[in-house]
Amino acid sequence: GKDSLEAMIASVDDGLYAVNFDGGQVDITSGKFVFSANEAYLIKNGKITTPVKGATLIGSGDEVLKKISMVANDLKLDSGVGVCGKDGQSVPVGVGQPSLKIDQLTVGGTEVDA
């Protein structure tokens, strides 16, 4: 992407910065997904503020792709090996992407006192 992460965060009036994820599910027939963030923060007026515990991102892949408005220049690949599985079978997978600004997404979670 062409945008810096700092510029992306500064452009958000009210949102969530999800740093890392620790699990999720995708319905491959509908594209609907649920991902759990293990590190996330509220963004208020372009500044990272309160930590959020148990943030869950819920959506549909095709709809979320239409709502990406910024792509950061911070592409990173996880050095560990992830695993995807179904019906008792698993396969190693790589994980990584640049930071994205998604203009609208359903989020659940709890604010944590800093």
C-alpha angles and dihedrals in degrees: 000000000000101000128087119234089238092056090047093053091044089056093059118093097182122001151103129274107206108194104176137010129210105189148339149162135240126197100218093199096057104020091235115145145184120199127182119217116212092191122033139145137195117248116213122180093344096310131106108241133155124024114241121215121212097003111182122193115208128185151103120279097226093049095045092051089058091054099055105118102167135028118197127222092235104098110172132174120210110247091213125078118250125202131218120194146178134176093003094309124111137188130192114248137186120232131201148110141156121269112277133202108219112190097211132014136148111253132182127187147105129268113239123211107246 
